[in-house]
Amino acid sequence: MDALAALALQLEWGADEALADTPVVRFAAEAPPASLPAPASRPVPVPAPAPVSRIAPPVVSRAEQAAAAADSLAALRAALEGFEGCTLRDTATNLVFQDGNPDAGLMIVGEGPGAEEDRAGLPFVGPSGRLLDRMLGSIGLDRTRCVITNVIFWRPPGNRTPTDTEVLTCLPFLLRHVSLVRPQRIVLLGAMATKAITGNTDGIRKLRGRWLELPVP
């Protein structure tokens, strides 16, 4: 990927503002790459995600029940593979569940799979994945030191933006994923992931650089 393509990809993700010529270190002190650094400021608590079945179509209630019954990552993947409530699975080639190390303490959540992810059945293996790998490498990390997933587990046709119903249908499985992995920190890539996990509608430009505390049931 050349520099122009990388810039266009970052703009697509919502990074539409240049804040400084050099990266900002948001941690109080440096830590070895094998461990996760501590936040520089006190996290801002956010409410625990409420069940979405009260405001969503009935299929979301089925998704909540299927996700809640999964007591392991293997069971959660099996629940997703057997769940017929999301129409995206009818047009996708593969379920895209996760990649990396669930025990690493760091979880990265993106929007949804693209064409290359759909073919491979793994998240972030296309151009965005190669950029992510370089970003992780720049801070001494790789995929063995994080677990990577998405809000949406199947590729939308033509890489279109997922609908609200599709997001709400997949959200119980994502929240259960967080509950099973119990990461120390979650990195949310883009506005959709930020809104889905935190419920915050302020936009990523206002939230960028802030630590939020997410209660995990």
Coordinates of C-alpha atoms in Angstrom, one line a residue:
M1 CA 0.0 0.0 0.0
D2 CA 1.4 3.4 -1.0
A3 CA 1.3 6.5 1.2
L4 CA -1.7 8.0 -0.6
A5 CA -3.7 4.8 -0.3
A6 CA -2.9 4.5 3.4
L7 CA -4.0 8.1 3.9
A8 CA -7.3 7.4 2.1
L9 CA -7.9 4.4 4.3
Q10 CA -7.4 6.4 7.4
L11 CA -9.8 9.0 6.2
E12 CA -12.3 6.3 5.6
W13 CA -11.9 5.2 9.2
G14 CA -12.6 8.7 10.4
A15 CA -9.1 10.0 11.0
D16 CA -9.9 13.3 9.2
E17 CA -7.9 15.6 11.4
A18 CA -4.1 16.0 11.8
L19 CA -3.4 16.9 15.4
A20 CA 0.4 17.0 15.4
D21 CA 3.4 16.1 13.3
T22 CA 4.6 13.5 15.8
P23 CA 2.6 10.8 17.6
V24 CA 1.2 11.6 21.1
V25 CA 2.2 9.1 23.8
R26 CA -0.9 8.7 26.0
F27 CA 0.7 6.6 28.7
A28 CA 2.2 7.7 32.0
A29 CA 5.4 5.6 31.5
E30 CA 6.9 3.3 29.0
A31 CA 6.4 -0.4 29.5
P32 CA 8.0 -3.5 27.9
P33 CA 6.2 -4.6 24.7
A34 CA 5.1 -7.8 26.4
S35 CA 3.0 -5.9 28.9
L36 CA 0.3 -3.3 28.4
P37 CA 1.0 0.2 29.6
A38 CA -1.2 1.9 32.2
P39 CA -3.5 4.8 31.3
A40 CA -2.1 8.3 31.8
S41 CA -5.4 9.6 33.1
R42 CA -8.3 8.3 35.1
P43 CA -10.7 6.3 32.8
V44 CA -14.2 7.8 32.3
P45 CA -16.8 5.3 33.4
V46 CA -19.5 4.5 30.8
P47 CA -22.7 2.6 31.5
A48 CA -22.7 -1.2 30.9
P49 CA -24.3 -2.0 27.6
A50 CA -28.0 -2.6 28.1
P51 CA -29.9 -5.4 26.4
V52 CA -30.9 -4.1 23.0
S53 CA -33.9 -6.4 22.5
R54 CA -36.2 -3.7 24.0
I55 CA -35.5 -1.3 21.1
A56 CA -34.6 -3.8 18.3
P57 CA -36.5 -6.3 16.2
P58 CA -37.4 -9.7 17.8
V59 CA -34.4 -11.4 16.1
V60 CA -32.1 -9.5 18.4
S61 CA -33.7 -11.2 21.4
R62 CA -32.8 -14.5 19.8
A63 CA -29.3 -13.3 19.3
E64 CA -29.1 -12.3 23.0
Q65 CA -30.3 -15.8 24.1
A66 CA -27.8 -17.6 21.8
A67 CA -24.9 -15.4 22.9
A68 CA -25.7 -15.7 26.6
A69 CA -25.8 -19.5 26.3
A70 CA -22.2 -19.7 25.1
D71 CA -19.8 -20.4 27.9
S72 CA -16.6 -20.5 25.9
L73 CA -15.2 -18.9 22.7
A74 CA -15.6 -22.2 20.9
A75 CA -19.3 -22.3 21.9
L76 CA -19.7 -18.7 20.9
R77 CA -18.3 -19.4 17.4
A78 CA -20.6 -22.4 17.1
A79 CA -23.5 -20.2 18.2
L80 CA -22.7 -17.7 15.4
E81 CA -22.3 -20.5 12.8
G82 CA -25.7 -21.8 13.7
F83 CA -27.5 -18.5 14.0
E84 CA -29.8 -17.8 11.1
G85 CA -31.1 -14.5 12.2
C86 CA -28.6 -12.3 10.3
T87 CA -29.2 -12.2 6.6
L88 CA -25.6 -11.3 6.0
R89 CA -24.6 -14.9 6.4
D90 CA -26.6 -15.8 3.3
T91 CA -24.4 -13.7 1.0
A92 CA -21.0 -14.2 2.8
T93 CA -18.5 -16.9 2.0
N94 CA -17.2 -17.4 5.6
L95 CA -17.9 -16.4 9.2
V96 CA -15.2 -14.0 10.3
F97 CA -14.9 -14.5 14.1
Q98 CA -11.5 -13.6 15.5
D99 CA -7.7 -13.7 15.1
G100 CA -4.8 -13.5 17.5
N101 CA -4.5 -14.4 21.1
P102 CA -7.6 -14.1 23.4
D103 CA -5.4 -14.3 26.5
A104 CA -3.3 -11.3 25.6
G105 CA -5.3 -8.7 27.5
L106 CA -5.7 -6.4 24.5
M107 CA -8.8 -6.6 22.2
I108 CA -9.1 -4.7 18.9
V109 CA -12.6 -4.2 17.4
G110 CA -13.2 -3.1 13.9
E111 CA -16.3 -2.6 11.8
G112 CA -16.7 -5.7 9.6
P113 CA -15.0 -7.9 7.1
G114 CA -14.1 -7.0 3.6
A115 CA -13.6 -9.2 0.5
E116 CA -10.2 -10.6 1.6
E117 CA -11.4 -11.2 5.1
D118 CA -14.5 -13.0 3.8
R119 CA -12.4 -15.3 1.7
A120 CA -9.9 -16.0 4.5
G121 CA -12.4 -16.2 7.4
L122 CA -10.1 -14.0 9.4
P123 CA -10.4 -10.3 10.4
F124 CA -8.1 -7.6 9.1
V125 CA -6.1 -9.5 6.5
G126 CA -6.7 -7.1 3.6
P127 CA -5.1 -3.7 3.1
S128 CA -6.5 -2.4 6.4
G129 CA -5.0 -5.5 8.1
R130 CA -1.6 -4.9 6.7
L131 CA -1.8 -1.3 7.9
L132 CA -2.9 -2.6 11.3
D133 CA 0.1 -5.0 11.4
R134 CA 2.5 -2.2 10.7
M135 CA 0.8 0.0 13.4
L136 CA 1.1 -2.8 15.9
G137 CA 4.7 -3.4 14.9
S138 CA 5.6 0.2 15.5
I139 CA 4.8 -0.2 19.2
G140 CA 6.4 -3.6 19.6
L141 CA 3.2 -5.7 19.3
D142 CA 1.9 -8.2 16.8
R143 CA -1.2 -10.5 16.5
T144 CA 0.1 -12.8 19.2
R145 CA -0.3 -10.0 21.7
C146 CA -3.9 -9.1 21.0
V147 CA -7.2 -10.6 19.8
I148 CA -8.9 -9.0 16.8
T149 CA -12.6 -9.1 15.9
N150 CA -15.3 -7.0 14.4
V151 CA -18.8 -5.6 15.2
I152 CA -20.1 -7.5 12.1
F153 CA -19.2 -11.2 11.6
W154 CA -20.1 -11.5 8.0
R155 CA -19.2 -9.3 5.0
P156 CA -22.0 -7.1 3.8
P157 CA -22.6 -7.4 0.1
G158 CA -20.4 -5.0 -1.9
N159 CA -18.8 -3.9 1.4
R160 CA -21.8 -1.6 2.0
T161 CA -22.3 -0.1 5.4
P162 CA -24.1 -2.5 7.8
T163 CA -27.7 -1.5 8.7
D164 CA -28.7 -0.7 12.2
T165 CA -30.6 -4.0 12.4
E166 CA -27.5 -5.9 11.4
V167 CA -25.4 -4.2 14.0
L168 CA -27.9 -4.8 16.7
T169 CA -28.2 -8.4 15.7
C170 CA -24.4 -9.0 15.9
L171 CA -23.9 -6.9 19.0
P172 CA -25.0 -9.5 21.6
F173 CA -22.3 -11.8 20.2
L174 CA -19.7 -9.1 20.3
L175 CA -20.5 -8.2 23.9
R176 CA -20.4 -11.9 24.9
H177 CA -17.0 -12.1 23.2
V178 CA -15.8 -9.2 25.3
S179 CA -17.2 -10.9 28.4
L180 CA -15.5 -14.2 27.7
V181 CA -12.1 -12.7 26.8
R182 CA -12.3 -10.0 29.5
P183 CA -9.5 -7.9 28.0
Q184 CA -7.6 -5.3 30.1
R185 CA -8.1 -2.8 27.2
I186 CA -10.2 -2.5 24.1
V187 CA -9.1 -0.5 21.0
L188 CA -12.1 0.6 19.0
L189 CA -11.4 1.2 15.3
G190 CA -13.9 3.6 13.8
A191 CA -17.2 5.3 14.6
M192 CA -19.3 2.1 14.3
A193 CA -17.2 0.1 16.8
T194 CA -17.1 3.0 19.2
K195 CA -20.8 3.6 19.1
A196 CA -21.7 -0.2 19.3
I197 CA -19.5 -0.8 22.4
T198 CA -19.9 2.4 24.3
G199 CA -23.3 3.6 23.1
N200 CA -21.7 7.1 22.8
T201 CA -22.9 9.2 19.9
D202 CA -20.5 12.1 20.3
G203 CA -18.4 10.9 17.5
I204 CA -14.8 9.6 17.5
R205 CA -13.3 13.0 17.0
K206 CA -14.6 14.0 20.5
L207 CA -13.7 10.7 22.0
R208 CA -10.2 10.3 20.5
G209 CA -7.5 10.2 23.1
R210 CA -10.0 9.6 26.0
W211 CA -10.0 6.4 28.2
L212 CA -13.4 4.9 28.9
E213 CA -14.2 2.3 31.5
L214 CA -16.5 -0.5 30.3
P215 CA -18.1 -2.7 32.9
V216 CA -18.1 -6.3 31.8
P217 CA -20.8 -8.6 33.2

